[in-house]
Short mmCIF file of C-alpha atoms (C1' of nucleotides) in Angstrom, two decimals:
data_model
loop_
_atom_site.label_atom_id
_atom_site.label_comp_id
_atom_site.label_asym_id
_atom_site.label_seq_id
_atom_site.Cartn_x
_atom_site.Cartn_y
_atom_site.Cartn_z
CA MET I 1171 6.68 6.63 -8.02
CA LEU I 1172 5.82 9.12 -8.74
CA TYR I 1173 2.47 10.06 -11.09
CA LEU I 1174 2.56 9.41 -14.77
CA THR I 1175 0.49 12.68 -14.83
CA PHE I 1176 2.87 14.60 -12.89
CA VAL I 1177 5.71 13.92 -14.90
CA ARG I 1178 4.61 14.59 -18.43
CA GLU I 1179 3.43 18.03 -17.14
CA ASN I 1180 7.00 18.27 -14.82
CA VAL I 1181 9.62 17.14 -17.35
CA GLU I 1182 11.84 20.25 -16.30
CA LEU I 1183 10.94 19.54 -12.83
CA VAL I 1184 11.65 15.67 -12.94
CA LYS I 1185 15.28 15.92 -14.51
CA ASP I 1186 16.08 18.28 -12.44
CA ALA I 1187 15.38 15.97 -9.34
CA LEU I 1188 17.40 13.63 -10.89
CA ASP I 1189 20.02 15.99 -11.49
CA LYS I 1190 20.19 16.35 -8.08
CA LYS I 1191 20.18 13.34 -6.69
CA GLY I 1192 22.79 11.64 -8.80
CA ALA I 1193 19.92 8.95 -10.48
CA GLU I 1194 18.93 8.15 -13.91
CA ALA I 1195 15.77 7.16 -15.98
CA ASP I 1196 14.96 7.86 -19.62
CA LEU I 1197 12.53 10.59 -19.52
CA ASP I 1198 12.79 10.86 -23.27
CA GLU I 1199 11.37 7.30 -23.96
CA LEU I 1200 8.62 7.53 -21.44
CA ILE I 1201 7.05 10.50 -23.35
CA VAL I 1202 7.43 8.49 -25.92
CA GLN I 1203 5.87 6.16 -24.91
CA ASP I 1204 2.97 7.67 -22.84
CA GLN I 1205 2.26 9.48 -25.95
CA LYS I 1206 1.88 5.77 -28.06
CA ARG I 1207 -0.03 4.44 -25.09
CA ARG I 1208 -2.75 7.68 -25.27
CA ASP I 1209 -3.15 7.83 -28.88
CA THR I 1210 -3.79 4.31 -29.32
CA LEU I 1211 -5.55 4.14 -26.06
CA TYR I 1212 -7.99 6.68 -27.87
CA GLU I 1213 -8.59 4.37 -31.31
CA VAL I 1214 -9.16 1.22 -29.17
CA GLU I 1215 -12.12 3.35 -26.53
CA GLN I 1216 -14.10 3.97 -29.47
CA LEU I 1217 -13.38 0.75 -31.29
CA LYS I 1218 -15.22 -0.61 -27.93
CA HIS I 1219 -17.44 1.39 -27.39
CA ARG I 1220 -18.64 0.22 -31.18
CA ARG I 1221 -18.28 -3.04 -30.11
CA ASN I 1222 -20.91 -2.71 -26.71
CA GLU I 1223 -23.06 -1.01 -29.10
CA ALA I 1224 -23.61 -3.76 -31.55
CA SER I 1225 -23.56 -6.15 -28.42
CA ASP I 1226 -26.49 -4.72 -27.50
CA LYS I 1227 -27.82 -4.54 -30.99
CA ILE I 1228 -26.94 -8.54 -31.94
CA GLY I 1229 -29.17 -9.23 -27.82
CA GLU I 1230 -32.05 -6.83 -28.88
CA LEU I 1231 -31.85 -8.77 -32.65
CA LYS I 1232 -31.52 -12.55 -31.68
CA ARG I 1233 -34.72 -11.77 -28.82
CA LYS I 1234 -36.65 -10.95 -31.69
CA GLY I 1235 -35.20 -14.01 -33.27
CA GLU I 1236 -33.77 -12.21 -36.13
CA ASP I 1237 -31.02 -12.79 -38.10
CA ALA I 1238 -27.89 -10.77 -36.42
CA SER I 1239 -25.28 -13.09 -38.87
CA GLU I 1240 -23.68 -9.79 -40.67
CA ILE I 1241 -23.06 -7.72 -37.42
CA ILE I 1242 -21.68 -10.80 -36.04
CA SER I 1243 -19.44 -11.18 -38.37
CA GLU I 1244 -18.50 -7.85 -38.54
CA MET I 1245 -17.58 -7.10 -34.83
CA GLN I 1246 -15.43 -10.76 -35.28
CA GLU I 1247 -13.08 -8.12 -37.50
CA VAL I 1248 -13.46 -5.40 -34.80
CA SER I 1249 -13.00 -8.25 -31.92
CA ALA I 1250 -9.31 -8.92 -33.22
CA GLN I 1251 -8.51 -5.42 -34.32
CA ILE I 1252 -9.40 -4.28 -30.21
CA LYS I 1253 -7.40 -7.93 -28.92
CA GLU I 1254 -3.96 -6.74 -31.11
CA MET I 1255 -4.69 -2.83 -29.84
CA ASP I 1256 -5.48 -3.73 -26.48
CA GLU I 1257 -1.58 -5.91 -26.40
CA GLU I 1258 -0.09 -2.33 -27.29
CA VAL I 1259 -1.52 -0.81 -25.30
CA ARG I 1260 -0.26 -2.70 -22.93
CA GLU I 1261 2.95 -3.20 -23.92
CA CYS I 1262 3.34 1.21 -23.75
CA GLU I 1263 2.32 0.54 -20.24
CA GLU I 1264 5.50 -1.88 -19.30
CA LYS I 1265 7.65 0.23 -20.78
CA ILE I 1266 6.44 3.22 -18.78
CA GLU I 1267 5.49 1.51 -15.61
CA GLU I 1268 9.43 0.48 -15.55
CA ILE I 1269 10.84 3.57 -16.30
CA LEU I 1270 8.40 5.51 -13.64
CA LEU I 1271 9.98 3.03 -10.91
CA GLN I 1272 13.30 3.89 -12.07
CA ILE I 1273 12.46 7.63 -11.00
CA PRO I 1274 13.08 9.02 -7.99
CA ASN I 1275 10.93 11.25 -5.71
CA ILE I 1276 11.69 14.96 -5.57
CA PRO I 1277 13.91 16.30 -2.79
CA HIS I 1278 12.21 18.97 -1.00
CA PRO I 1279 13.45 22.48 -2.20
CA GLU I 1280 15.14 23.25 1.21
CA ALA I 1281 17.09 20.27 1.01
CA PRO I 1282 20.49 21.30 0.57
CA LEU I 1283 22.84 20.86 -2.77
CA GLY I 1284 25.25 17.86 -2.54
CA THR I 1285 26.30 14.85 -4.09
CA ASP I 1286 27.19 12.13 -1.81
CA GLU I 1287 27.76 12.16 2.04
CA GLU I 1288 30.58 15.02 2.43
CA ASP I 1289 27.74 18.06 1.49
CA ASN I 1290 25.66 16.45 4.41
CA VAL I 1291 24.89 19.41 6.39
CA LEU I 1292 25.47 19.49 10.04
CA ALA I 1293 22.38 20.34 11.96
CA TRP I 1294 22.62 19.92 15.22
CA GLN I 1295 24.27 17.97 18.03
CA TRP I 1296 23.77 17.09 21.50
CA GLY I 1297 25.49 16.25 24.53
CA GLU I 1298 29.85 16.24 25.21
CA VAL I 1299 31.77 14.10 23.80
CA ARG I 1300 34.01 12.46 27.18
CA GLU I 1301 37.75 12.92 26.99
CA PHE I 1302 39.34 9.58 27.94
CA ASN I 1303 42.02 9.30 29.89
CA PHE I 1304 43.48 6.05 28.40
CA LYS I 1305 43.06 4.70 25.54
CA PRO I 1306 39.33 3.57 24.42
CA GLN I 1307 39.30 0.17 23.33
CA ALA I 1308 36.53 -0.70 20.01
CA HIS I 1309 33.26 -2.34 21.13
CA TRP I 1310 34.27 -5.89 19.41
CA ASP I 1311 37.71 -6.04 21.92
CA LEU I 1312 35.80 -5.06 24.83
CA GLY I 1313 32.79 -7.17 24.00
CA GLU I 1314 34.74 -10.10 23.41
CA GLU I 1315 36.69 -9.25 26.69
CA LEU I 1316 33.16 -9.76 28.99
CA ASP I 1317 32.43 -12.79 26.83
CA ILE I 1318 29.44 -11.28 25.41
CA LEU I 1319 29.63 -10.89 21.89
CA ASP I 1320 31.21 -13.59 20.54
CA PHE I 1321 32.51 -13.32 16.27
CA GLU I 1322 34.07 -16.57 15.73
CA LYS I 1323 30.67 -18.87 16.62
CA GLY I 1324 28.35 -15.84 14.36
CA ALA I 1325 31.04 -17.07 12.04
CA LYS I 1326 30.66 -21.16 12.83
CA VAL I 1327 27.48 -21.06 12.34
CA SER I 1328 25.83 -18.02 9.83
CA GLY I 1329 29.31 -16.82 8.75
CA ALA I 1330 30.59 -13.24 7.88
CA ARG I 1331 28.31 -10.18 9.44
CA PHE I 1332 26.34 -12.76 12.08
CA THR I 1333 27.02 -12.47 15.64
CA PHE I 1334 26.39 -13.95 19.10
CA LEU I 1335 24.84 -12.23 21.93
CA LYS I 1336 25.58 -13.93 25.41
CA GLY I 1337 25.26 -13.32 28.38
CA LEU I 1338 24.31 -9.84 29.89
CA GLY I 1339 25.36 -8.74 25.83
CA ALA I 1340 21.89 -10.90 24.99
CA LYS I 1341 20.64 -9.20 28.37
CA LEU I 1342 21.82 -5.80 27.04
CA GLU I 1343 20.46 -6.11 23.64
CA ARG I 1344 16.92 -7.42 25.19
CA ALA I 1345 16.95 -4.17 27.82
CA LEU I 1346 17.23 -1.64 24.44
CA ILE I 1347 14.76 -2.37 22.78
CA GLU I 1348 12.14 -2.73 25.98
CA PHE I 1349 13.14 0.61 26.98
CA MET I 1350 12.59 1.87 23.55
CA LEU I 1351 9.42 0.77 22.67
CA ASP I 1352 8.60 1.05 26.42
CA ILE I 1353 9.50 5.55 25.55
CA HIS I 1354 7.62 5.80 22.32
CA LEU I 1355 4.82 4.28 24.03
CA GLU I 1356 4.95 5.83 26.98
CA GLU I 1357 5.99 9.40 26.39
CA HIS I 1358 5.62 9.72 22.87
CA ASN I 1359 2.02 7.69 22.01
CA TYR I 1360 3.04 5.68 19.36
CA GLN I 1361 1.18 2.39 18.68
CA GLU I 1362 2.98 -1.01 19.08
CA VAL I 1363 3.03 -3.35 16.05
CA PHE I 1364 4.93 -6.45 15.79
CA PRO I 1365 5.30 -6.77 11.68
CA PRO I 1366 6.01 -10.56 10.00
CA TYR I 1367 9.55 -10.10 8.98
CA ILE I 1368 9.12 -11.76 5.91
CA VAL I 1369 6.99 -9.88 3.08
CA HIS I 1370 6.24 -10.75 -0.85
CA ARG I 1371 7.12 -8.66 -3.47
CA ASP I 1372 4.53 -6.40 -3.77
CA SER I 1373 5.16 -4.52 -0.05
CA MET I 1374 8.49 -4.64 -1.05
CA ILE I 1375 7.55 -2.32 -4.32
CA GLY I 1376 5.22 -0.66 -2.20
CA THR I 1377 7.88 0.78 0.51
CA GLY I 1378 10.49 0.68 -2.73
CA GLN I 1379 13.05 -1.26 -2.21
CA LEU I 1380 12.35 -3.02 -5.14
CA PRO I 1381 12.84 -2.94 -8.05
CA LYS I 1382 15.62 -1.16 -8.28
CA PHE I 1383 18.21 -2.34 -5.19
CA GLU I 1384 16.71 -6.04 -5.34
CA GLU I 1385 20.82 -6.84 -4.42
CA ASP I 1386 20.24 -5.73 -1.09
CA ALA I 1387 17.19 -8.07 -0.30
CA PHE I 1388 17.68 -11.57 0.66
CA LYS I 1389 15.05 -13.38 -0.83
CA LEU I 1390 13.77 -16.96 0.43
CA GLU I 1391 14.21 -19.47 -2.86
CA GLY I 1392 11.81 -21.12 -4.65
CA ALA I 1393 8.87 -18.38 -2.97
CA ASP I 1394 8.72 -14.89 -3.88
CA TYR I 1395 9.35 -14.00 0.10
CA TYR I 1396 11.91 -11.68 1.20
CA LEU I 1397 13.24 -11.31 4.62
CA ILE I 1398 12.07 -7.59 5.74
CA PRO I 1399 15.34 -5.02 5.26
CA THR I 1400 13.66 -3.07 8.11
CA ALA I 1401 10.40 -3.21 9.91
CA GLU I 1402 9.41 0.26 7.60
CA VAL I 1403 8.44 -2.29 4.86
CA PRO I 1404 5.38 -4.97 6.64
CA VAL I 1405 4.51 -1.53 8.56
CA THR I 1406 3.59 0.52 5.85
CA ASN I 1407 2.71 -2.02 3.84
CA MET I 1408 -0.42 -2.89 6.64
CA TYR I 1409 -2.36 0.22 4.50
CA ARG I 1410 -1.29 -0.88 1.36
CA ASP I 1411 -4.49 -0.37 -1.11
CA GLN I 1412 -7.12 1.57 2.27
CA ILE I 1413 -8.52 4.83 2.04
CA LEU I 1414 -8.44 5.99 5.29
CA GLN I 1415 -10.83 8.06 7.65
CA ALA I 1416 -9.89 11.93 8.30
CA GLU I 1417 -9.79 11.67 12.31
CA GLN I 1418 -8.13 8.90 11.84
CA LEU I 1419 -5.09 10.11 11.58
CA PRO I 1420 -2.89 10.38 12.33
CA ILE I 1421 -1.39 7.17 12.43
CA HIS I 1422 2.00 6.85 14.32
CA HIS I 1423 3.16 2.95 15.08
CA VAL I 1424 6.32 1.69 16.94
CA ALA I 1425 7.67 -1.82 16.01
CA TYR I 1426 10.34 -3.79 17.35
CA SER I 1427 11.86 -5.68 13.85
CA ALA I 1428 14.37 -7.95 13.46
CA CYS I 1429 16.29 -6.66 10.02
CA PHE I 1430 18.17 -9.19 7.36
CA ARG I 1431 19.82 -6.72 4.98
CA ALA I 1432 22.94 -8.47 2.31
CA GLU I 1433 25.28 -5.76 2.28
CA ALA I 1434 25.75 -5.95 -1.39
CA GLY I 1435 27.20 -2.96 -1.69
CA ALA I 1436 29.53 -2.54 1.44
CA HIS I 1437 32.34 -5.70 0.64
CA GLY I 1438 35.01 -4.32 3.12
CA ARG I 1439 33.27 -2.42 5.44
CA ASP I 1440 32.84 -2.33 9.04
CA THR I 1441 34.25 -6.23 8.89
CA ARG I 1442 34.83 -5.84 12.37
CA GLY I 1443 32.41 -5.37 15.06
CA ILE I 1444 28.90 -5.51 14.92
CA ILE I 1445 28.37 -2.45 12.88
CA ARG I 1446 26.86 -3.52 10.07
CA GLN I 1447 25.24 -7.39 10.27
CA HIS I 1448 23.03 -9.30 7.92
CA GLN I 1449 20.36 -9.04 10.46
CA PHE I 1450 20.23 -6.62 13.26
CA ASN I 1451 17.14 -5.29 15.43
CA LYS I 1452 15.63 -1.76 15.57
CA VAL I 1453 13.25 -0.17 16.93
CA GLU I 1454 11.58 1.62 13.94
CA LEU I 1455 8.76 5.12 14.37
CA VAL I 1456 6.08 5.37 11.52
CA LYS I 1457 3.83 7.56 10.82
CA PHE I 1458 0.76 8.56 8.51
CA VAL I 1459 -0.17 11.96 7.81
CA LYS I 1460 -2.30 14.62 6.26
CA PRO I 1461 0.11 16.38 3.85
CA GLU I 1462 0.06 19.68 5.20
CA ASP I 1463 1.24 18.52 8.85
CA SER I 1464 3.74 16.20 7.01
CA TYR I 1465 7.44 18.86 8.14
CA THR I 1466 5.85 19.66 11.30
CA GLU I 1467 5.52 15.32 12.20
CA LEU I 1468 8.81 14.75 10.63
CA GLU I 1469 10.65 16.96 13.23
CA LYS I 1470 9.39 15.87 15.54
CA LEU I 1471 9.86 12.02 14.70
CA VAL I 1472 13.91 13.05 14.77
CA LYS I 1473 13.05 14.44 18.93
CA ASP I 1474 11.27 11.40 19.25
CA ALA I 1475 13.67 8.93 18.17
CA GLU I 1476 16.75 11.63 20.01
CA VAL I 1477 14.52 11.29 22.90
CA ILE I 1478 16.72 7.84 23.38
CA LEU I 1479 19.72 8.95 22.87
CA GLN I 1480 19.64 11.51 25.29
CA LYS I 1481 18.37 8.86 28.00
CA LEU I 1482 20.48 7.22 27.26
CA GLU I 1483 23.74 9.92 27.32
CA LEU I 1484 25.03 9.31 24.25
CA PRO I 1485 26.13 12.38 22.46
CA TYR I 1486 25.24 12.04 18.77
CA ARG I 1487 24.92 14.96 15.91
CA VAL I 1488 21.94 14.93 13.50
CA LEU I 1489 22.07 15.53 9.66
CA ASP I 1490 20.45 17.58 7.27
CA MET I 1491 20.88 14.79 4.43
CA CYS I 1492 21.86 16.30 0.75
CA THR I 1493 20.29 15.79 -1.97
CA GLY I 1494 22.55 13.08 -3.37
CA ASP I 1495 22.84 11.76 -0.51
CA LEU I 1496 19.22 10.99 0.28
CA GLY I 1497 17.94 7.69 -1.30
CA PHE I 1498 15.28 6.97 -3.87
CA ALA I 1499 12.41 7.96 -1.41
CA ALA I 1500 12.81 10.20 0.64
CA ALA I 1501 12.42 14.01 -0.09
CA LYS I 1502 14.12 14.88 3.17
CA LYS I 1503 16.03 13.27 5.58
CA TYR I 1504 17.81 13.81 9.31
CA ASP I 1505 20.30 11.27 9.58
CA ILE I 1506 21.17 10.42 13.68
CA GLU I 1507 24.92 9.79 14.79
CA VAL I 1508 26.10 8.83 17.75
CA TRP I 1509 29.50 9.70 19.16
CA PHE I 1510 32.19 6.37 18.22
CA PRO I 1511 35.13 6.61 20.21
CA SER I 1512 37.78 3.97 18.65
CA TYR I 1513 36.33 5.36 15.51
CA ASP I 1514 36.92 8.97 16.35
CA THR I 1515 33.70 9.71 14.79
CA TYR I 1516 30.34 9.41 14.81
CA ARG I 1517 27.80 6.66 12.69
CA GLU I 1518 24.21 6.88 12.09
CA VAL I 1519 22.10 4.87 14.34
CA SER I 1520 18.98 7.01 13.28
CA SER I 1521 17.56 7.66 9.38
CA CYS I 1522 14.47 9.95 9.63
CA SER I 1523 12.87 10.61 5.80
CA ASN I 1524 9.88 12.12 4.52
CA PHE I 1525 8.04 10.80 1.74
CA GLU I 1526 5.71 12.67 1.11
CA ASP I 1527 3.54 10.94 -1.25
CA PHE I 1528 6.00 9.00 -3.26
CA GLN I 1529 5.38 5.79 -1.11
CA ALA I 1530 2.02 6.47 -0.50
CA ARG I 1531 1.38 6.94 -4.13
CA ARG I 1532 3.30 3.30 -4.89
CA ALA I 1533 1.53 1.68 -2.17
CA SER I 1534 -1.99 3.62 -2.75
CA ILE I 1535 -2.87 4.70 1.03
CA LYS I 1536 -4.99 7.18 0.57
CA TYR I 1537 -7.60 9.22 3.49
CA ARG I 1538 -10.90 11.40 3.01
CA PRO I 1539 -10.09 14.98 4.44
CA HIS I 1540 -13.91 15.18 5.00
CA PRO I 1541 -15.90 12.32 4.30
CA GLU I 1542 -17.34 13.57 0.92
CA ALA I 1543 -14.15 14.48 -0.26
CA LYS I 1544 -11.85 13.23 -3.51
CA ALA I 1545 -9.38 10.78 -1.46
CA ARG I 1546 -5.98 12.31 -0.93
CA LEU I 1547 -2.95 10.45 -0.51
CA VAL I 1548 -1.07 10.36 2.83
CA HIS I 1549 2.10 11.46 3.29
CA THR I 1550 4.39 8.35 4.98
CA LEU I 1551 7.58 8.63 7.45
CA ASN I 1552 9.49 7.05 9.42
CA GLY I 1553 12.95 6.87 11.54
CA SER I 1554 14.79 4.36 13.39
CA GLY I 1555 13.90 4.98 16.85
CA VAL I 1556 17.18 3.40 17.05
CA ALA I 1557 18.96 0.73 15.44
CA ILE I 1558 19.61 -1.49 19.22
CA GLY I 1559 22.53 -3.48 17.90
CA ARG I 1560 24.58 0.11 17.03
CA THR I 1561 23.14 1.15 20.91
CA VAL I 1562 25.04 -1.76 22.18
CA ALA I 1563 28.52 -1.20 20.96
CA ALA I 1564 28.31 3.23 21.48
CA ILE I 1565 27.21 1.76 25.46
CA LEU I 1566 30.65 -0.27 25.27
CA GLU I 1567 32.81 2.37 23.48
CA ASN I 1568 31.06 5.98 25.35
CA TYR I 1569 30.65 4.16 29.00
CA GLN I 1570 34.54 1.98 29.40
CA GLN I 1571 36.28 1.99 31.98
CA THR I 1572 39.88 1.22 32.80
CA ASP I 1573 39.99 -1.92 33.94
CA GLY I 1574 37.64 -3.00 31.18
CA SER I 1575 34.22 -3.13 32.13
CA VAL I 1576 31.18 -0.94 31.40
CA ILE I 1577 28.36 1.15 32.78
CA ILE I 1578 24.70 0.30 32.40
CA PRO I 1579 23.49 3.88 31.88
CA GLU I 1580 21.40 5.11 34.23
CA ALA I 1581 18.19 5.09 32.24
CA LEU I 1582 18.56 1.36 31.27
CA ARG I 1583 18.90 0.09 34.95
CA PRO I 1584 15.26 -0.71 35.68
CA TYR I 1585 15.70 -3.31 32.54
CA MET I 1586 18.66 -5.15 33.53
CA ASN I 1587 17.45 -6.11 36.97
CA GLY I 1588 19.20 -2.82 38.45
CA LEU I 1589 22.68 -3.72 37.39
CA ASP I 1590 25.25 -1.09 37.02
CA LYS I 1591 28.22 -1.89 35.80
CA ILE I 1592 29.35 -5.03 33.66
CA GLU I 1593 32.65 -7.01 34.20
CA PRO I 1594 34.82 -8.75 32.87
"C1'" G O 919 -0.34 -31.75 3.92
"C1'" G O 920 -5.61 -34.80 2.64
"C1'" A O 921 -10.96 -33.16 1.50
"C1'" G O 922 -14.27 -29.51 1.13
"C1'" A O 923 -16.80 -24.43 0.43
"C1'" G O 924 -16.87 -20.04 -0.74
"C1'" A O 925 -14.94 -14.55 -2.20
"C1'" U O 926 -20.24 -9.77 -6.42
"C1'" A O 927 -20.09 -2.22 -4.01
"C1'" C O 928 -19.87 0.24 2.66
"C1'" C O 929 -22.06 -4.08 5.13
"C1'" C O 930 -25.74 -8.95 3.76
"C1'" A O 931 -27.25 -10.57 -0.62
"C1'" A O 932 -29.94 -12.62 -5.81
"C1'" G O 933 -27.81 -13.62 -10.15
"C1'" U O 934 -25.60 -19.95 -14.76
"C1'" G O 935 -24.47 -16.22 -22.00
"C1'" G O 936 -27.60 -9.87 -24.38
"C1'" C O 937 -33.22 -6.91 -20.68
"C1'" U O 938 -27.74 -6.72 -15.38
"C1'" G O 939 -22.53 -0.46 -16.68
"C1'" A O 940 -25.20 -5.36 -11.43
"C1'" A O 941 -32.02 -6.91 -7.92
"C1'" G O 942 -33.46 -6.79 -3.33
"C1'" G O 943 -32.39 -6.17 2.28
"C1'" G O 944 -29.09 -2.94 5.43
"C1'" G O 945 -26.25 1.25 6.71
"C1'" C O 946 -25.31 6.16 5.09
"C1'" G O 947 -26.62 11.23 2.63
"C1'" G O 948 -31.53 14.21 1.24
"C1'" G O 949 -36.68 14.81 1.19
"C1'" U O 950 -42.59 14.61 2.59
"C1'" U O 951 -45.87 13.87 6.98
"C1'" U O 952 -44.66 16.02 12.46
"C1'" G O 953 -45.25 19.75 17.94
"C1'" C O 954 -40.04 17.65 18.55
"C1'" U O 955 -37.85 12.55 17.84
"C1'" A O 956 -39.18 7.88 16.84
"C1'" A O 957 -42.12 5.21 12.53
"C1'" A O 958 -43.50 5.42 7.48
"C1'" C O 959 -42.95 6.37 3.11
"C1'" C O 960 -40.49 9.18 -1.91
"C1'" U O 961 -35.72 9.36 -2.61
"C1'" G O 962 -30.23 9.18 -3.22
"C1'" U O 963 -25.83 6.37 -2.91
"C1'" A O 964 -19.17 1.88 -7.51
"C1'" G O 965 -15.83 4.61 -4.63
"C1'" U O 966 -11.27 4.43 -8.49
"C1'" A O 967 -8.31 4.16 -12.31
"C1'" G O 968 -7.58 5.86 -17.58
"C1'" G O 969 -8.52 8.51 -21.48
"C1'" A O 970 -11.18 12.83 -25.30
"C1'" C O 971 -12.73 17.43 -24.69
"C1'" G O 972 -13.56 21.95 -21.41
"C1'" C O 973 -12.87 24.85 -17.55
"C1'" U O 974 -7.81 27.41 -15.23
"C1'" U O 975 -12.40 34.71 -13.07
"C1'" U O 976 -11.84 26.27 -11.84
"C1'" A O 977 -17.30 23.58 -14.28
"C1'" G O 978 -17.81 20.04 -16.33
"C1'" U O 979 -19.27 16.60 -20.25
"C1'" C O 980 -18.56 12.34 -22.80
"C1'" C O 981 -16.52 7.04 -23.38
"C1'" U O 982 -13.34 2.98 -22.00
"C1'" A O 983 -12.09 -0.60 -17.55
"C1'" G O 984 -13.81 -2.55 -13.08
"C1'" C O 985 -18.54 -8.44 -9.61
"C1'" G O 986 -11.53 -11.90 -6.39
"C1'" A O 987 -6.10 -11.51 -9.14
"C1'" G O 988 -3.92 -12.32 -13.96
"C1'" G O 989 -5.38 -15.08 -18.80
"C1'" G O 990 -9.11 -18.27 -22.06
"C1'" U O 991 -13.71 -19.14 -25.45
"C1'" U O 992 -17.29 -15.57 -27.50
"C1'" C O 993 -20.22 -10.85 -32.00
"C1'" G O 994 -20.97 -9.68 -26.10
"C1'" A O 995 -18.94 -13.09 -19.96
"C1'" A O 996 -20.44 -11.45 -13.01
"C1'" U O 997 -22.11 -16.32 -15.58
"C1'" C O 998 -18.47 -21.35 -19.41
"C1'" C O 999 -13.20 -22.86 -18.95
"C1'" C O 1000 -7.80 -22.92 -17.33
"C1'" U O 1001 -3.90 -20.53 -13.42
"C1'" C O 1002 -3.51 -18.41 -8.79
"C1'" U O 1003 -4.05 -15.75 -4.16
"C1'" C O 1004 -7.23 -15.40 -0.30
"C1'" U O 1005 -11.18 -16.45 3.85
"C1'" C O 1006 -13.76 -20.29 5.45
"C1'" U O 1007 -15.36 -25.63 7.74
"C1'" C O 1008 -13.12 -30.72 8.93
"C1'" C O 1009 -9.08 -34.31 9.41
"C1'" G O 1010 -3.69 -34.44 10.03
"C1'" C O 1011 0.62 -32.28 12.11
"C1'" C O 1012 2.27 -28.55 14.81
"C1'" A O 1013 4.62 -23.79 18.96
#
RNA sequence: GGAGAGAUACCCAAGUGGCUGAAGGGGCGGGUUUGCUAAACCUGUAGUAGGACGCUUUAGUCCUAGCGAGGGUUCGAAUCCCUCUCUCUCCGCCA
């Protein structure tokens, strides 16, 4: 969310941002409501001032045992008027809030201009794409043959986009979680948290999932509860409505969690395999930093995520996301995509964003640069470090052998009891 | 799930309708005394949000709101009433 004052004073800039992001919001109505609110507020505050003074007077008169009925009846009228105008102000604020929540973050000036994923810019890439001397199989075929993925059982028990991992598949998933957590804890100095998977509405608003993207989330029936679409939501909201001390920053958290997504707009896409599931595992990195550090921190965040893929020796590329593909809350974003032989392309396994103060403002997360200083909003960042399910799929595809077996990446073997291969 | 008790500023805490725009204490900041420290004494300490005017060789002044949240009663609410949230204690149940 942007500050109302900021929007009021930078209407053109905000309009430009809306264009670049391909978003819409009724700025004209916002300005009208804002003006109406301020006018009414000024008047009603004058009345309240009068009332406060009169109340003191009444108290004084009553203490002296004198008659105050005249001034009381006068104030009865004033109070009724105040009540009415308060209601008017409240209505304006409701409309303003509604529009304000529709306005996306302003893109960073260096974010490439563009309308959709076609316009994303290749930033850099790593690793050699393997040449196969046979036709590589898709991970769902490999997984079924190895009896480590069971799509039928997933569909039977829970429906489409749910899958059972079995035996060494389940172990591989667990090993990756452990492996990634260890790297970020021991080599990158993140602090681990294990968050709740269910949050209430305020938390979803705090990080920007709501109110705009209600249909993407799973809501629990009969309660104001949502299943988290990413650990970003609970971990960022840990610090909601807080003023941090300067020396607490930067805060770097790593959190493993399951993630739940309705995938409402994705009918027919990635219906096979485990690329797009309603429930998947992810190790997430979340940072709270001083504003002046946030872009350095973003670069480091991407590097931290990349290390995982480098250690697993999976070839990947990094995309600098264009303005149209930045999403609602990000000012700048890099996606990391790993190579999938069967798709003959790269698929996203991580998305690293700098939200600047957009989330911090919604969630009211501030810090004091000096003990005496006025509180400022922090900058928040997060990125996957990385998505587990897609990494499993990538390992199956990239490490497959002619006989249908799959080699375990060396870095992962300590987490698999030294196992070097999954065989049919 | 049942019964009860709570929520007041950085912390503890007083406060049942106007003299509380929040006593008192602790902590923290400043000062006096002092060779230094400590002690004692004096003194400051609502952070925030919003608005009006001012400033932009940058600086404030005033107003409004704010005692867990939201409503209500009242000329006036920390105080009375209603709803909700959270915390604690005991019982039950459970991993």
